[in-house]
Steps between C-alpha positions, in 0.01 A plus 500: 500500500221663305469327160456836339855591610657219298269477198515775237165652420338466158558869449874470568524200267331699227736791558803270483391324182690620193302693244400289199721541198373730226652492154690808381237602244224486764688715747576765239173500301372857451238591764405855398462695176827678574694173502391392151787533250466579131121544468468871571203570268299207637579588861411867456165421336399245763612715789300797370196276451522388863556856623191630317292187571455434128655155469340282232322184613698289252875534433714308253877491557687392186874437481788251509575291806685674778382854424296544820143417398409289804689727739317806370166318519558437871602862554175613336311267735678664794438853374121463462469333842750698707331736750812718510563540127689824428515650151397163357778312684413234762681530834598127494476485880128481577319171561355494147837554332672251730237233434531546123881495516499181708245327277234462772243750377187300418370772270804500269465186290784396269435240230719333242293469183744241366337246733166672576355582158193279465136610504452353849799698630353823365155420644656451842682830468179673387304375801762636738501848345148576622578440867609802702868535601592329825758742640598754235307776326519336158562157356783468247532207261850462352498250214838405350560341156152619404563420134448134593129558565294395198137391547496631858464860377135440407418470868686817602422748223180646646647531848816654356284760326294587811675363809396571859639828633718317750688291236807578289639255245870514411603272215865431417626356172810467287296477177199729457443374145352181647227688689156556346422851369182498711716469810750762389215749450393460863833565671760776518825377348848579630808392305814412696841527335820306554740659740827634364829349606575814700168479686550134588860556604404797717227305677727202559782716627264655756371158606843342529640797687215490750497124530876448514468192282812495284745758631691245704545248218590774251763652727641155574535406133775243441466358151249398233512238225294251297210742425171388343258746339125432490214706356229477766170691477620852411874514562827315476609316814859400562604223737865435575737340746541782752774516757348554845698315769531230237320437172124548484238607242478872425183638339452828318311650209524762228278655237774635273830332599630840607344528846488191722313441825618235744258300717584289802704186448266209438665252737751464778854402404592265348319478167570534128334476156182690582273507194154661490208358305360748243152510654324430826403140570191446711500872577856498639837601361726199453874438500740211459824497698779272623596508868878479529791577730759775523751334269512345155207276590540127437126429534169656405134425424245731335220633722181695430377792717199734496443861606198733517715812451850402377634571850368227728572151366367168625313180408830350392476180295768263372513479120783266406838370607825399324510157337785270598758394241380748238602842365288650784619286789648769728254790489239668283363855472228683306613692194289744295148610587271194462323494164125440503379237252149347479618192686727644765783738590806423291797538732852530362742429783864427566633177644845434642711189531826470691778360284864436584559845347236680710144611432349470151188712432253390229152602391182290513121532493198399705125559483315620811127489566324826405293532818735325744851568367668304778372187322729378220307380196805389305877530527772434248770262611730616219646849490411748226845658494827436682848656479636370170688789338802699625311815607276280721787294637767766560454828688458648847307191610566203268234266362191714548177526300276715722156599352353822638255643243281383211291658226220310326340588167169304500440559129819321398520270806857622545670543837823691558682428824760736641763319702830574666796301366788432742378807695685707241280563195126519431377260233177431313357158420205458263247220490130422474251466782328208329830309484571559869150383587551198278809407699298529820219284365732201525471538877118498496228238469308440174207723591729786596697459178184536293390808694838669457507424128159656450562798728817633333532447127759698303362720219454340160 
């Protein structure tokens, strides 16, 4: 037998290999001027400048995060290098456009000024500007977070005033007030505006319809309960226990609490008590959850998970487990959105014990590490609140204190916790962050106690 008959060729192996995963935002990033949403004045001006070959050598894009600054900078790079540009619009199919889109164009250099803002970084950039382009007609330097450059501007000012003909600088910033006037006078400024709710909803509807991401889970809706609401970046996110062949974590968002947009479920069944952190941690979105079963679960630990896009979740880490012979001996679950304090994430959670009369839900607190929230800094062995009054003991589900939201007023140190009582009424409990931290300090060593005392002192 010829070995070639039984061994697949390298070409066939390459053809059979699955395509690498690309996050949703990367697959649907705008690739032409016509795909940019909500920046009509900016797009029209830039497109006309490309069409008439009158593009400035230095551009400054100013606007909030998520308004399309970096996407438009890449489109400009395509437009001035595309051999088939038509009416100022790149064809997005030629080798130049494809290389820029795939991030392999050597002559389109993207920098993050948050980490490359020193004099030496600017000198290195300056030296590279005077070399001719390798493959494209013009070199394009896209510098993000440009407001972070301080002393490095002294190196660039002269070149920015009279750059080589083959170089275009595109600076992106969220805060133009931090940029020197001498720099502002040498660039053409474009201001980006926040997108309206209607514009965002329209774009997302088109993406979801084309991608088929959520239609199946929306049409198969079974039930929803135990919602948590978290302000994250520029919108309100809601996580809840979503019925999809069993309980799992649903994720959605809203800008106005009138129109809601559902994302994919975060996990496979079975899971409950999904709670988002209010900011990214280490560049990733973060969530706590409690894997469970399809019934009234008699077990449950808290886990931590990360996501680059709020759709694909991984890097799961164990946070903490029930404690035997205590108020939290059967199962535990995250409650309100974790509260950021100088010494850690304050987590209010529920714990359950199994009594001769069934489950008893109480409320407790723990402190998680700021940078690695799967590490428990301190944990209270005593509950903060347990079912003690009739409206907590009698109702649809007896003996339940279930925390699900919290508001903190830093000026007064006061915390208000919203909790469900006996799964029948919504109640409010008031306290002070400093007192909760004080109760947690008992579970910490002397050095940690001192640090916590200094980090969070009540006013007055």
